[in-house]
PDB file of C-alpha atoms and ligand atoms in Angstrom:
ATOM      1  CA  UNK X 139     -94.740 107.987-268.600  1.00 96.00           C
ATOM      2  CA  UNK X 140     -93.606 104.425-270.234  1.00 98.00           C
ATOM      3  CA  UNK X 141     -96.441 102.285-272.192  1.00 98.00           C
ATOM      4  CA  UNK X 142     -95.868  98.532-273.017  1.00 98.00           C
ATOM      5  CA  UNK X 143     -99.337  98.101-276.356  1.00 98.00           C
ATOM      6  CA  UNK X 144     -99.987  94.629-276.961  1.00 98.00           C
ATOM      7  CA  UNK X 145     -96.546  93.706-276.454  1.00 97.00           C
ATOM      8  CA  UNK X 146     -96.135  89.680-277.823  1.00 97.00           C
ATOM      9  CA  UNK X 147     -92.410  87.435-277.481  1.00 98.00           C
ATOM     10  CA  UNK X 148     -91.980  83.814-278.505  1.00 97.00           C
ATOM     11  CA  UNK X 149     -88.962  81.579-278.003  1.00 96.00           C
ATOM     12  CA  UNK X 150     -88.025  78.947-280.785  1.00 94.00           C
ATOM     13  CA  UNK X 151     -91.778  79.200-281.102  1.00 92.00           C
ATOM     14  CA  UNK X 152     -93.195  79.136-277.868  1.00 94.00           C
ATOM     15  CA  UNK X 153     -95.435  82.206-276.101  1.00 96.00           C
ATOM     16  CA  UNK X 154     -93.537  83.563-273.527  1.00 96.00           C
ATOM     17  CA  UNK X 155     -94.723  87.062-273.293  1.00 97.00           C
ATOM     18  CA  UNK X 156     -99.244  86.739-274.656  1.00 95.00           C
ATOM     19  CA  UNK X 157     -99.825  90.598-275.517  1.00 95.00           C
ATOM     20  CA  UNK X 158     -98.251  92.882-272.597  1.00 97.00           C
ATOM     21  CA  UNK X 159     -99.847  95.734-272.044  1.00 97.00           C
ATOM     22  CA  UNK X 160     -99.281  98.373-269.301  1.00 96.00           C
ATOM     23  CA  UNK X 161     -98.474 101.653-268.232  1.00 98.00           C
ATOM     24  CA  UNK X 162     -96.348 103.253-265.631  1.00 98.00           C
ATOM     25  CA  UNK X 163     -95.949 105.926-264.395  1.00 97.00           C
ATOM     26  CA  UNK X 164     -93.292 108.715-263.710  1.00 96.00           C
ATOM     27  CA  UNK X 165     -91.697 107.675-260.214  1.00 95.00           C
ATOM     28  CA  UNK X 166     -93.096 104.731-260.058  1.00 97.00           C
ATOM     29  CA  UNK X 167     -92.099 102.027-258.146  1.00 96.00           C
ATOM     30  CA  UNK X 168     -93.347  98.491-260.207  1.00 98.00           C
ATOM     31  CA  UNK X 169     -93.053  95.053-258.800  1.00 97.00           C
ATOM     32  CA  UNK X 170     -93.198  92.088-261.655  1.00 97.00           C
ATOM     33  CA  UNK X 171     -94.409  89.223-259.583  1.00 95.00           C
ATOM     34  CA  UNK X 172     -95.208  85.648-261.083  1.00 93.00           C
ATOM     35  CA  UNK X 173     -93.789  81.617-260.532  1.00 90.00           C
ATOM     36  CA  UNK X 174     -90.440  80.841-262.056  1.00 89.00           C
ATOM     37  CA  UNK X 175     -90.376  80.776-266.004  1.00 91.00           C
ATOM     38  CA  UNK X 176     -93.740  82.457-266.602  1.00 92.00           C
ATOM     39  CA  UNK X 177     -91.868  85.835-268.375  1.00 94.00           C
ATOM     40  CA  UNK X 178     -90.216  88.154-266.341  1.00 94.00           C
ATOM     41  CA  UNK X 179     -86.383  88.152-266.575  1.00 93.00           C
ATOM     42  CA  UNK X 180     -88.073  88.696-270.492  1.00 95.00           C
ATOM     43  CA  UNK X 181     -89.892  91.224-270.001  1.00 96.00           C
ATOM     44  CA  UNK X 182     -87.510  93.565-268.453  1.00 95.00           C
ATOM     45  CA  UNK X 183     -85.049  92.303-271.480  1.00 95.00           C
ATOM     46  CA  UNK X 184     -87.933  94.204-273.497  1.00 97.00           C
ATOM     47  CA  UNK X 185     -88.392  97.468-272.024  1.00 97.00           C
ATOM     48  CA  UNK X 186     -84.209  97.277-271.818  1.00 96.00           C
ATOM     49  CA  UNK X 187     -83.842  96.147-274.909  1.00 96.00           C
ATOM     50  CA  UNK X 188     -81.704  93.554-274.772  1.00 94.00           C
ATOM     51  CA  UNK X 189     -84.803  91.644-276.441  1.00 95.00           C
ATOM     52  CA  UNK X 190     -87.106  93.320-279.319  1.00 95.00           C
ATOM     53  CA  UNK X 191     -90.338  92.304-279.198  1.00 97.00           C
ATOM     54  CA  UNK X 192     -92.402  90.654-282.084  1.00 97.00           C
ATOM     55  CA  UNK X 193     -95.233  92.171-281.945  1.00 97.00           C
ATOM     56  CA  UNK X 194     -96.594  95.217-280.283  1.00 97.00           C
ATOM     57  CA  UNK X 195     -95.083  98.642-278.865  1.00 97.00           C
ATOM     58  CA  UNK X 196     -92.850 100.178-275.762  1.00 98.00           C
ATOM     59  CA  UNK X 197     -93.319 104.256-275.519  1.00 98.00           C
ATOM     60  CA  UNK X 198     -91.795 106.583-273.191  1.00 97.00           C
ATOM     61  CA  UNK X 199     -92.791 110.096-272.669  1.00 96.00           C
ATOM     62  CA  UNK X 200     -95.094 109.431-275.542  1.00 96.00           C
ATOM     63  CA  UNK X 201     -91.246 109.022-278.376  1.00 97.00           C
ATOM     64  CA  UNK X 202     -90.659 105.290-279.367  1.00 97.00           C
ATOM     65  CA  UNK X 203     -88.618 103.260-278.783  1.00 97.00           C
ATOM     66  CA  UNK X 204     -89.549  99.990-279.517  1.00 97.00           C
ATOM     67  CA  UNK X 205     -86.909  99.906-282.264  1.00 94.00           C
ATOM     68  CA  UNK X 206     -84.365 102.485-280.217  1.00 95.00           C
ATOM     69  CA  UNK X 207     -80.470 100.725-278.915  1.00 95.00           C
ATOM     70  CA  UNK X 208     -80.150  99.758-275.332  1.00 93.00           C
ATOM     71  CA  UNK X 209     -77.368 102.072-275.138  1.00 90.00           C
ATOM     72  CA  UNK X 210     -80.015 105.117-276.223  1.00 93.00           C
ATOM     73  CA  UNK X 211     -82.731 104.597-274.148  1.00 95.00           C
ATOM     74  CA  UNK X 212     -81.736 105.103-271.005  1.00 92.00           C
ATOM     75  CA  UNK X 213     -82.563 103.287-268.485  1.00 95.00           C
ATOM     76  CA  UNK X 214     -79.799 100.704-266.777  1.00 92.00           C
ATOM     77  CA  UNK X 215     -80.390  97.434-264.701  1.00 92.00           C
ATOM     78  CA  UNK X 216     -78.745  95.868-262.127  1.00 89.00           C
ATOM     79  CA  UNK X 217     -78.282  92.364-262.184  1.00 85.00           C
ATOM     80  CA  UNK X 218     -79.053  89.364-260.693  1.00 80.00           C
ATOM     81  CA  UNK X 219     -76.094  88.612-260.372  1.00 80.00           C
ATOM     82  CA  UNK X 220     -74.764  92.160-259.336  1.00 84.00           C
ATOM     83  CA  UNK X 221     -72.046  91.109-262.424  1.00 87.00           C
ATOM     84  CA  UNK X 222     -69.854  94.168-260.648  1.00 93.00           C
ATOM     85  CA  UNK X 223     -65.746  93.566-261.277  1.00 94.00           C
ATOM     86  CA  UNK X 224     -63.916  91.414-259.383  1.00 93.00           C
ATOM     87  CA  UNK X 225     -61.052  93.361-260.280  1.00 93.00           C
ATOM     88  CA  UNK X 226     -61.560  96.802-259.091  1.00 95.00           C
ATOM     89  CA  UNK X 227     -62.735  97.406-255.657  1.00 96.00           C
ATOM     90  CA  UNK X 228     -65.483  98.727-254.586  1.00 97.00           C
ATOM     91  CA  UNK X 229     -64.880 102.893-255.747  1.00 97.00           C
ATOM     92  CA  UNK X 230     -63.652 101.712-258.948  1.00 96.00           C
ATOM     93  CA  UNK X 231     -66.859  99.863-259.469  1.00 96.00           C
ATOM     94  CA  UNK X 232     -69.155 102.360-258.704  1.00 96.00           C
ATOM     95  CA  UNK X 233     -67.904 105.313-260.883  1.00 95.00           C
ATOM     96  CA  UNK X 234     -66.944 103.101-263.945  1.00 94.00           C
ATOM     97  CA  UNK X 235     -69.543 103.850-265.788  1.00 91.00           C
ATOM     98  CA  UNK X 236     -68.829 106.683-265.504  1.00 92.00           C
ATOM     99  CA  UNK X 237     -65.084 106.820-267.281  1.00 90.00           C
ATOM    100  CA  UNK X 238     -67.092 106.710-271.090  1.00 86.00           C
ATOM    101  CA  UNK X 239     -70.015 109.143-270.137  1.00 85.00           C
ATOM    102  CA  UNK X 240     -68.263 111.869-268.113  1.00 82.00           C
ATOM    103  CA  UNK X 241     -69.831 114.619-265.835  1.00 85.00           C
ATOM    104  CA  UNK X 242     -73.430 113.091-265.848  1.00 90.00           C
ATOM    105  CA  UNK X 243     -72.831 112.907-261.793  1.00 91.00           C
ATOM    106  CA  UNK X 244     -70.761 115.101-259.961  1.00 92.00           C
ATOM    107  CA  UNK X 245     -68.205 114.171-257.829  1.00 93.00           C
ATOM    108  CA  UNK X 246     -70.341 115.508-255.235  1.00 93.00           C
ATOM    109  CA  UNK X 247     -73.591 113.766-256.353  1.00 92.00           C
ATOM    110  CA  UNK X 248     -71.160 110.279-256.931  1.00 94.00           C
ATOM    111  CA  UNK X 249     -70.483 110.922-252.610  1.00 95.00           C
ATOM    112  CA  UNK X 250     -74.420 111.676-251.754  1.00 91.00           C
ATOM    113  CA  UNK X 251     -75.063 108.041-253.087  1.00 90.00           C
ATOM    114  CA  UNK X 252     -71.813 106.642-251.248  1.00 94.00           C
ATOM    115  CA  UNK X 253     -73.232 108.104-248.307  1.00 91.00           C
ATOM    116  CA  UNK X 254     -77.195 107.432-248.393  1.00 87.00           C
ATOM    117  CA  UNK X 255     -76.411 103.853-249.337  1.00 88.00           C
ATOM    118  CA  UNK X 256     -73.288 103.370-246.242  1.00 90.00           C
ATOM    119  CA  UNK X 257     -71.222 102.094-248.584  1.00 94.00           C
ATOM    120  CA  UNK X 258     -67.932 105.624-247.640  1.00 96.00           C
ATOM    121  CA  UNK X 259     -66.440 102.598-244.944  1.00 97.00           C
ATOM    122  CA  UNK X 260     -66.087 100.114-247.616  1.00 97.00           C
ATOM    123  CA  UNK X 261     -65.011 102.434-250.713  1.00 97.00           C
ATOM    124  CA  UNK X 262     -60.802 100.657-250.508  1.00 97.00           C
ATOM    125  CA  UNK X 263     -62.348  97.603-250.184  1.00 97.00           C
ATOM    126  CA  UNK X 264     -62.341  94.406-252.941  1.00 96.00           C
ATOM    127  CA  UNK X 265     -65.051  92.586-254.177  1.00 95.00           C
ATOM    128  CA  UNK X 266     -64.778  89.961-252.372  1.00 94.00           C
ATOM    129  CA  UNK X 267     -64.129  90.826-249.376  1.00 95.00           C
ATOM    130  CA  UNK X 268     -67.897  92.450-249.563  1.00 93.00           C
ATOM    131  CA  UNK X 269     -71.213  90.009-248.132  1.00 90.00           C
ATOM    132  CA  UNK X 270     -73.647  89.801-250.412  1.00 87.00           C
ATOM    133  CA  UNK X 271     -75.744  93.278-248.767  1.00 88.00           C
ATOM    134  CA  UNK X 272     -72.934  95.245-249.339  1.00 91.00           C
ATOM    135  CA  UNK X 273     -72.443  93.710-253.185  1.00 92.00           C
ATOM    136  CA  UNK X 274     -76.504  94.513-254.233  1.00 89.00           C
ATOM    137  CA  UNK X 275     -75.550  97.541-252.983  1.00 91.00           C
ATOM    138  CA  UNK X 276     -72.423  98.746-254.927  1.00 94.00           C
ATOM    139  CA  UNK X 277     -74.244  97.659-257.375  1.00 93.00           C
ATOM    140  CA  UNK X 278     -77.835  99.498-257.075  1.00 90.00           C
ATOM    141  CA  UNK X 279     -74.422 102.750-256.370  1.00 92.00           C
ATOM    142  CA  UNK X 280     -73.163 101.631-259.377  1.00 93.00           C
ATOM    143  CA  UNK X 281     -76.179 101.983-261.352  1.00 91.00           C
ATOM    144  CA  UNK X 282     -77.779 105.153-260.305  1.00 89.00           C
ATOM    145  CA  UNK X 283     -74.389 107.148-260.436  1.00 91.00           C
ATOM    146  CA  UNK X 284     -75.759 107.113-264.679  1.00 90.00           C
ATOM    147  CA  UNK X 285     -79.393 108.338-263.763  1.00 89.00           C
ATOM    148  CA  UNK X 286     -80.976 105.982-265.681  1.00 92.00           C
ATOM    149  CA  UNK X 287     -84.833 107.328-266.713  1.00 93.00           C
ATOM    150  CA  UNK X 288     -86.224 104.379-265.508  1.00 96.00           C
ATOM    151  CA  UNK X 289     -83.894 101.766-263.095  1.00 94.00           C
ATOM    152  CA  UNK X 290     -84.168  98.089-263.835  1.00 95.00           C
ATOM    153  CA  UNK X 291     -84.298  95.525-261.403  1.00 93.00           C
ATOM    154  CA  UNK X 292     -83.565  91.631-261.551  1.00 92.00           C
ATOM    155  CA  UNK X 293     -84.419  89.318-258.088  1.00 90.00           C
ATOM    156  CA  UNK X 294     -83.174  92.745-256.473  1.00 85.00           C
ATOM    157  CA  UNK X 295     -82.987  89.839-253.349  1.00 84.00           C
ATOM    158  CA  UNK X 296     -83.335  86.657-254.338  1.00 81.00           C
ATOM    159  CA  UNK X 297     -79.491  85.745-252.733  1.00 76.00           C
ATOM    160  CA  UNK X 298     -79.932  88.102-249.463  1.00 77.00           C
ATOM    161  CA  UNK X 299     -81.882  87.541-246.181  1.00 74.00           C
ATOM    162  CA  UNK X 300     -83.957  88.379-243.076  1.00 76.00           C
ATOM    163  CA  UNK X 301     -82.460  91.089-241.752  1.00 78.00           C
ATOM    164  CA  UNK X 302     -80.716  92.248-244.678  1.00 80.00           C
ATOM    165  CA  UNK X 303     -83.373  91.691-247.248  1.00 82.00           C
ATOM    166  CA  UNK X 304     -84.952  94.320-244.857  1.00 84.00           C
ATOM    167  CA  UNK X 305     -83.007  97.182-245.194  1.00 83.00           C
ATOM    168  CA  UNK X 306     -81.602  96.437-248.788  1.00 84.00           C
ATOM    169  CA  UNK X 307     -85.589  97.191-249.681  1.00 86.00           C
ATOM    170  CA  UNK X 308     -85.439 100.263-247.454  1.00 87.00           C
ATOM    171  CA  UNK X 309     -82.658 101.888-249.579  1.00 86.00           C
ATOM    172  CA  UNK X 310     -84.022 100.507-252.887  1.00 89.00           C
ATOM    173  CA  UNK X 311     -86.831 102.154-252.213  1.00 91.00           C
ATOM    174  CA  UNK X 312     -85.093 105.094-249.916  1.00 89.00           C
ATOM    175  CA  UNK X 313     -83.267 105.631-253.191  1.00 86.00           C
ATOM    176  CA  UNK X 314     -86.708 106.002-256.202  1.00 90.00           C
ATOM    177  CA  UNK X 315     -87.939 108.454-254.194  1.00 91.00           C
ATOM    178  CA  UNK X 316     -85.793 110.158-253.850  1.00 87.00           C
ATOM    179  CA  UNK X 317     -84.524 110.705-257.118  1.00 87.00           C
ATOM    180  CA  UNK X 318     -88.406 110.935-258.054  1.00 91.00           C
ATOM    181  CA  UNK X 319     -87.027 107.638-260.214  1.00 92.00           C
ATOM    182  CA  UNK X 320     -89.142 105.182-262.407  1.00 96.00           C
ATOM    183  CA  UNK X 321     -88.269 101.426-260.591  1.00 96.00           C
ATOM    184  CA  UNK X 322     -89.099  98.218-262.466  1.00 97.00           C
ATOM    185  CA  UNK X 323     -88.433  95.048-260.586  1.00 95.00           C
ATOM    186  CA  UNK X 324     -88.233  91.801-260.825  1.00 95.00           C
ATOM    187  CA  UNK X 325     -90.319  89.487-258.475  1.00 92.00           C
ATOM    188  CA  UNK X 326     -91.344  85.176-257.810  1.00 89.00           C
ATOM    189  CA  UNK X 327     -91.792  86.207-254.644  1.00 89.00           C
ATOM    190  CA  UNK X 328     -95.526  87.995-252.922  1.00 91.00           C
ATOM    191  CA  UNK X 329     -94.866  89.802-249.836  1.00 89.00           C
ATOM    192  CA  UNK X 330     -91.623  91.642-251.547  1.00 90.00           C
ATOM    193  CA  UNK X 331     -93.482  92.651-254.434  1.00 93.00           C
ATOM    194  CA  UNK X 332     -96.609  93.628-251.857  1.00 92.00           C
ATOM    195  CA  UNK X 333     -94.209  95.306-249.289  1.00 91.00           C
ATOM    196  CA  UNK X 334     -91.925  97.224-251.501  1.00 92.00           C
ATOM    197  CA  UNK X 335     -93.985  98.575-254.624  1.00 94.00           C
ATOM    198  CA  UNK X 336     -96.023 100.789-255.588  1.00 96.00           C
ATOM    199  CA  UNK X 337     -98.182  98.684-257.903  1.00 97.00           C
ATOM    200  CA  UNK X 338     -97.745  95.197-258.897  1.00 97.00           C
ATOM    201  CA  UNK X 339     -97.337  93.234-262.213  1.00 97.00           C
ATOM    202  CA  UNK X 340     -98.192  89.405-261.965  1.00 96.00           C
ATOM    203  CA  UNK X 341     -97.785  87.672-264.538  1.00 96.00           C
ATOM    204  CA  UNK X 342     -99.559  83.552-265.059  1.00 94.00           C
ATOM    205  CA  UNK X 343     -97.739  82.267-267.966  1.00 91.00           C
ATOM    206  CA  UNK X 344     -96.613  85.244-270.345  1.00 93.00           C
ATOM    207  CA  UNK X 345     -99.946  86.793-269.545  1.00 96.00           C
ATOM    208  CA  UNK X 346    -101.415  89.828-267.103  1.00 97.00           C
ATOM    209  CA  UNK X 347    -103.393  88.058-263.749  1.00 96.00           C
ATOM    210  CA  UNK X 348    -103.468  91.293-262.962  1.00 97.00           C
ATOM    211  CA  UNK X 349    -102.200  94.963-262.431  1.00 97.00           C
ATOM    212  CA  UNK X 350    -102.844  97.525-259.325  1.00 96.00           C
ATOM    213  CA  UNK X 351    -101.648  98.945-256.084  1.00 96.00           C
ATOM    214  CA  UNK X 352    -101.198  96.265-252.689  1.00 94.00           C
ATOM    215  CA  UNK X 353    -104.282  97.251-251.088  1.00 93.00           C
ATOM    216  CA  UNK X 354    -106.345  96.645-253.891  1.00 94.00           C
ATOM    217  CA  UNK X 355    -104.216  92.537-255.049  1.00 93.00           C
ATOM    218  CA  UNK X 356    -104.560  91.623-251.636  1.00 91.00           C
ATOM    219  CA  UNK X 357    -108.754  92.676-251.502  1.00 91.00           C
ATOM    220  CA  UNK X 358    -110.051  92.735-254.539  1.00 93.00           C
ATOM    221  CA  UNK X 359    -108.264  89.146-256.363  1.00 92.00           C
ATOM    222  CA  UNK X 360    -109.448  89.465-259.806  1.00 95.00           C
ATOM    223  CA  UNK X 361    -109.211  85.624-260.429  1.00 94.00           C
ATOM    224  CA  UNK X 362    -108.119  82.479-259.151  1.00 92.00           C
ATOM    225  CA  UNK X 363    -104.814  82.803-259.898  1.00 93.00           C
ATOM    226  CA  UNK X 364    -104.383  85.676-258.000  1.00 93.00           C
ATOM    227  CA  UNK X 365    -105.862  84.338-254.943  1.00 90.00           C
ATOM    228  CA  UNK X 366    -104.406  80.830-254.280  1.00 84.00           C
ATOM    229  CA  UNK X 367    -100.810  81.462-255.706  1.00 75.00           C
ATOM    230  CA  UNK X 368    -100.395  85.018-255.183  1.00 77.00           C
ATOM    231  CA  UNK X 369    -102.775  85.484-252.266  1.00 78.00           C
ATOM    232  CA  UNK X 370    -102.277  81.980-250.280  1.00 79.00           C
ATOM    233  CA  UNK X 371     -98.382  81.805-250.843  1.00 77.00           C
ATOM    234  CA  UNK X 372     -98.868  84.889-247.825  1.00 77.00           C
ATOM    235  CA  UNK X 373    -101.552  82.609-246.125  1.00 78.00           C
ATOM    236  CA  UNK X 374     -99.050  79.811-245.762  1.00 78.00           C
ATOM    237  CA  UNK X 375     -95.852  80.689-245.149  1.00 75.00           C
ATOM    238  CA  UNK X 376     -98.333  82.570-241.726  1.00 76.00           C
ATOM    239  CA  UNK X 377     -99.249  79.855-241.359  1.00 79.00           C
ATOM    240  CA  UNK X 378     -96.412  77.693-241.340  1.00 78.00           C
ATOM    241  CA  UNK X 379     -94.964  80.347-237.719  1.00 77.00           C
ATOM    242  CA  UNK X 380     -97.959  80.584-236.020  1.00 79.00           C
ATOM    243  CA  UNK X 381     -98.064  76.306-236.077  1.00 80.00           C
ATOM    244  CA  UNK X 382     -94.605  76.607-235.010  1.00 79.00           C
ATOM    245  CA  UNK X 383     -94.674  78.890-232.570  1.00 78.00           C
ATOM    246  CA  UNK X 384     -98.254  80.233-231.770  1.00 78.00           C
ATOM    247  CA  UNK X 385    -100.063  83.380-232.713  1.00 72.00           C
ATOM    248  CA  UNK X 386     -97.391  85.120-229.526  1.00 69.00           C
ATOM    249  CA  UNK X 387     -99.286  87.427-227.046  1.00 66.00           C
ATOM    250  CA  UNK X 388     -98.101  90.756-230.186  1.00 63.00           C
ATOM    251  CA  UNK X 389    -100.218  89.483-232.760  1.00 57.00           C
ATOM    252  CA  UNK X 390    -103.671  90.788-232.743  1.00 58.00           C
ATOM    253  CA  UNK X 391    -107.122  88.569-233.373  1.00 52.00           C
TER     254      UNK X 391
HETATM  255  N1  LIG E 121     -83.590  83.837-274.755  1.00 82.13           N
HETATM  256  C1  LIG E 121     -84.081  83.038-275.650  1.00 82.13           C
HETATM  257  N2  LIG E 121     -84.259  81.941-275.792  1.00 82.13           N
HETATM  258  C2  LIG E 121     -84.654  80.603-275.687  1.00 82.13           C
HETATM  259  N3  LIG E 121     -85.839  80.302-274.011  1.00 82.13           N
HETATM  260  C3  LIG E 121     -85.999  81.422-273.285  1.00 82.13           C
HETATM  261  C4  LIG E 121     -85.008  82.905-273.751  1.00 82.13           C
HETATM  262  N4  LIG E 121     -85.464  83.629-272.332  1.00 82.13           N
HETATM  263  C5  LIG E 121     -86.018  83.525-271.931  1.00 82.13           C
HETATM  264  N5  LIG E 121     -86.658  81.393-272.936  1.00 82.13           N
HETATM  265  C6  LIG E 121     -88.180  80.842-272.059  1.00 82.13           C
HETATM  266  O1  LIG E 121     -88.882  82.009-271.902  1.00 82.13           O
HETATM  267  C7  LIG E 121     -89.604  81.284-271.045  1.00 82.13           C
HETATM  268  C8  LIG E 121     -89.668  82.683-269.730  1.00 82.13           C
HETATM  269  O2  LIG E 121     -88.220  83.079-269.307  1.00 82.13           O
HETATM  270  P1  LIG E 121     -87.798  84.183-268.459  1.00 82.13           P
HETATM  271  O3  LIG E 121     -88.582  86.016-269.048  1.00 82.13           O
HETATM  272  O4  LIG E 121     -86.691  84.246-267.889  1.00 82.13           O
HETATM  273  O5  LIG E 121     -88.367  83.809-267.080  1.00 82.13           O
HETATM  274  P2  LIG E 121     -88.708  84.615-265.487  1.00 82.13           P
HETATM  275  O6  LIG E 121     -87.636  85.258-265.141  1.00 82.13           O
HETATM  276  O7  LIG E 121     -90.194  84.358-265.295  1.00 82.13           O
HETATM  277  O8  LIG E 121     -87.950  83.154-264.442  1.00 82.13           O
HETATM  278  C9  LIG E 121     -89.005  79.883-270.463  1.00 82.13           C
HETATM  279  O9  LIG E 121     -89.039  79.049-270.333  1.00 82.13           O
HETATM  280  C10 LIG E 121     -87.182  80.142-270.492  1.00 82.13           C
HETATM  281  O10 LIG E 121     -86.868  78.945-271.336  1.00 82.13           O
HETATM  282 MG1  LIG E 122     -86.223  85.773-264.283  1.00 82.13          MG
END
């Protein structure tokens, strides 16, 4: 279990995160949801160990991780821009991390991941030959071969559209479930958060507005921020579509 206790973080005298406390169970998929600039990436960086908190503690499986260096935490991130190596082909990108830590994944485990993420036919391609969704799958595979204890994803779907978005969403879920992997996903899109995760952490200006399962968020919003900024966005999207095309025959009243 990952536990954050009273985490606080400021940059240049302005407080970005205020008293963040939460628990994430093993194997849970949690989304961190909130508008741009509310502190989502900062929170991810604190968990990963790129950034240190000013106050508070980070506990993982009962051990104090607050001062533990990033490379010793065993967490791993897929960055928003994927950060793939453009000069290496797909296979070399996927296995890059194993050069320094051989044996973390066996050849057959790497092969299974390649199949799970449907990358086999692309292995010899260079990165610039791939679509956005394919790049995202390579980034996911490259991170997964390192067998992280926690997988962190920063806006994994924001560069993708429509059908591809749905298919990557499914794959992230499949991989997380298959490996019983604790997965933390940053997003600013309420629909994404509510459909992808077991629990959603909603942040408003550096504070937790609500932390609960999607059903609770939708049915029992705890404050105006959740009601107006999160649920209204969904409602507006829905109304825009219905205004354009009507409710159609497929939609129950
Ligand atoms: N390294 C940094 N130095 C100074 N300010 C930062 C730094 N990182 C983030 N911030 C500020 O912290 C706030 C939250 O940023 P961020 O966590 O990136 O938000 P989000 O990911 O929710 O869009 C922003 O006002 C941003 O400018
Ligand atoms: Mg961000």
